[in-house]
Coordinates of N, CA and C in Angstrom, one line a residue:
M764 N 5.9 -5.1 -15.5 CA 4.8 -4.5 -15.0 C 5.1 -3.4 -14.0
K765 N 6.0 -3.7 -13.1 CA 6.4 -2.7 -12.1 C 6.9 -1.4 -12.8
D766 N 7.6 -1.6 -13.9 CA 8.1 -0.3 -14.6 C 7.0 0.6 -15.0
E767 N 5.9 -0.1 -15.5 CA 4.7 0.6 -16.1 C 4.0 1.3 -14.8
V768 N 3.9 0.7 -13.8 CA 3.3 1.3 -12.4 C 4.1 2.4 -12.2
I769 N 5.3 2.3 -12.1 CA 6.2 3.5 -11.6 C 6.0 4.6 -12.6
R770 N 6.0 4.4 -13.9 CA 5.9 5.4 -15.0 C 4.6 6.1 -14.7
K771 N 3.5 5.5 -14.4 CA 2.2 6.0 -14.1 C 2.2 6.9 -12.9
L772 N 2.9 6.4 -11.8 CA 3.0 7.0 -10.6 C 3.8 8.4 -10.7
L773 N 4.8 8.4 -11.6 CA 5.6 9.5 -11.8 C 4.8 10.6 -12.4
D774 N 3.8 10.3 -13.1 CA 2.9 11.3 -13.8 C 1.9 12.0 -12.8
Q775 N 1.7 11.4 -11.6 CA 0.9 12.0 -10.7 C 1.4 13.2 -9.8
P776 N 0.8 14.2 -9.9 CA 1.4 15.5 -9.3 C 1.4 15.4 -7.8
E777 N 0.5 14.6 -7.1 CA 0.5 14.4 -5.6 C 1.5 13.6 -5.1
V778 N 2.1 12.7 -6.0 CA 3.2 11.8 -5.7 C 4.5 12.6 -5.5
V779 N 5.2 12.5 -4.3 CA 6.3 13.2 -4.0 C 7.6 12.3 -3.8
E780 N 7.2 11.1 -3.6 CA 8.4 10.1 -3.3 C 8.0 8.7 -3.8
I781 N 8.8 7.9 -4.5 CA 8.6 6.5 -4.8 C 9.9 5.8 -4.4
H782 N 9.7 4.8 -3.6 CA 10.8 3.9 -3.3 C 10.6 2.4 -3.5
E783 N 11.5 1.8 -4.1 CA 11.4 0.3 -4.2 C 11.8 -0.2 -2.8
V784 N 11.1 -1.2 -2.3 CA 11.3 -1.7 -1.0 C 11.3 -3.3 -1.1
L785 N 11.8 -3.9 0.0 CA 11.7 -5.3 0.1 C 10.4 -5.8 0.4
E786 N 10.2 -7.2 0.4 CA 9.0 -7.9 0.7 C 8.4 -7.3 2.1
P787 N 7.1 -7.4 2.3 CA 6.1 -7.9 1.4 C 5.6 -7.1 0.3
Y788 N 6.1 -5.8 0.2 CA 5.5 -4.9 -0.7 C 6.6 -4.6 -1.9
D789 N 6.1 -4.0 -2.9 CA 7.1 -3.6 -4.0 C 7.6 -2.2 -4.0
L790 N 6.6 -1.3 -3.6 CA 6.9 0.2 -3.6 C 6.4 0.8 -2.4
L791 N 7.0 1.8 -2.0 CA 6.6 2.8 -1.0 C 6.3 4.0 -1.6
V792 N 5.2 4.7 -1.6 CA 4.9 5.9 -2.4 C 4.3 6.9 -1.4
K793 N 5.0 8.0 -1.3 CA 4.5 9.1 -0.5 C 3.7 10.1 -1.3
V794 N 2.5 10.4 -0.8 CA 1.8 11.5 -1.6 C 1.5 12.6 -0.5
R795 N 1.2 13.7 -1.0 CA 0.8 14.9 -0.1 C -0.6 15.4 -0.7
S796 N -1.5 15.8 0.2 CA -2.8 16.2 0.0 C -3.2 17.3 0.9
R797 N -4.0 18.2 0.6 CA -4.5 19.3 1.3 C -5.2 18.8 2.6
D798 N -6.1 17.7 2.3 CA -7.0 17.3 3.4 C -7.4 15.9 3.0
L799 N -8.1 15.2 3.9 CA -8.5 13.8 3.6 C -9.5 13.7 2.5
Q800 N -10.4 14.6 2.3 CA -11.2 14.5 1.2 C -10.6 14.7 -0.1
S801 N -9.6 15.6 -0.2 CA -8.8 15.7 -1.4 C -8.0 14.4 -1.7
L802 N -7.5 13.9 -0.6 CA -6.8 12.5 -0.8 C -7.6 11.4 -1.3
K803 N -8.9 11.3 -0.8 CA -9.8 10.3 -1.3 C -10.3 10.6 -2.8
E804 N -10.4 11.8 -3.2 CA -10.8 12.1 -4.5 C -9.7 12.1 -5.5
G805 N -8.4 12.3 -5.0 CA -7.3 12.5 -5.9 C -6.4 11.2 -5.9
P806 N -5.3 11.2 -5.1 CA -4.3 10.2 -5.3 C -4.8 8.8 -5.0
L807 N -5.6 8.7 -3.8 CA -6.1 7.4 -3.5 C -6.9 6.7 -4.6
N808 N -7.8 7.5 -5.1 CA -8.7 7.0 -6.2 C -7.8 6.8 -7.5
T809 N -6.9 7.5 -7.8 CA -6.1 7.5 -9.1 C -5.2 6.3 -8.9
V810 N -4.5 6.1 -7.8 CA -3.5 5.1 -7.7 C -4.2 3.7 -7.7
S811 N -5.4 3.5 -7.0 CA -6.1 2.3 -7.0 C -6.5 1.8 -8.3
E812 N -6.7 2.8 -9.3 CA -7.1 2.4 -10.7 C -6.0 2.1 -11.6
I813 N -4.7 2.2 -11.2 CA -3.6 1.9 -12.1 C -3.5 0.4 -12.2
E814 N -3.4 -0.1 -13.5 CA -3.3 -1.5 -13.8 C -2.0 -2.0 -13.3
G815 N -1.9 -3.2 -12.5 CA -0.8 -3.7 -12.1 C -0.7 -3.4 -10.5
I816 N -1.5 -2.5 -9.9 CA -1.6 -2.5 -8.5 C -2.8 -3.3 -7.9
S817 N -2.3 -4.2 -7.1 CA -3.4 -5.3 -6.7 C -3.6 -4.8 -5.2
E818 N -2.9 -4.1 -4.6 CA -3.2 -3.9 -3.1 C -2.6 -2.6 -2.7
T819 N -3.2 -1.8 -1.9 CA -2.6 -0.6 -1.2 C -2.9 -0.5 0.2
R820 N -1.9 0.1 0.9 CA -2.1 0.4 2.3 C -1.7 1.8 2.5
S821 N -2.6 2.4 3.4 CA -2.5 3.9 3.6 C -2.0 4.1 5.1
I822 N -1.2 5.0 5.3 CA -0.8 5.4 6.6 C -0.9 7.0 6.6
L823 N -1.8 7.5 7.4 CA -2.1 8.9 7.5 C -1.2 9.6 8.6
V824 N -0.5 10.6 8.2 CA 0.3 11.3 9.2 C -0.4 12.3 9.8
L825 N -0.4 12.4 11.1 CA -1.1 13.4 11.9 C -0.2 14.6 12.2
N826 N 1.1 14.4 12.4 CA 1.9 15.5 12.8 C 3.4 15.1 12.2
T827 N 4.1 16.0 11.6 CA 5.5 15.6 11.3 C 6.3 16.3 12.2
L828 N 7.2 15.5 13.0 CA 8.0 16.1 14.0 C 9.4 16.6 13.3
K829 N 9.8 15.8 12.3 CA 11.1 16.2 11.6 C 11.0 15.6 10.2
E830 N 11.4 16.5 9.2 CA 11.5 16.1 7.9 C 12.7 16.8 7.3
A831 N 13.6 16.1 6.7 CA 14.8 16.6 6.2 C 15.3 15.8 5.1
L832 N 16.1 16.4 4.2 CA 16.8 15.6 3.1 C 18.2 15.4 3.7
Y833 N 18.6 14.2 3.5 CA 19.9 13.8 3.9 C 20.4 12.7 3.0
N834 N 21.4 13.1 2.3 CA 21.9 12.2 1.4 C 23.3 11.6 1.9
L835 N 23.4 10.3 1.7 CA 24.6 9.7 2.2 C 25.7 9.7 1.2

């Protein structure tokens, strides 16, 4: 079931990162949106309709102080 959810998330253009995480959740998904209205109409609505997703939690970022790619 999780593989199917991941496959559907990979098809979403607003999804920029997908991470498998430890309990209590299975996945951490980062999406980008122009504004709150676009977020509600796009990815939040789409993700909540994917079969296999029973719960979502959202954290809205107000300001990004640092964002970098760093591979170990």
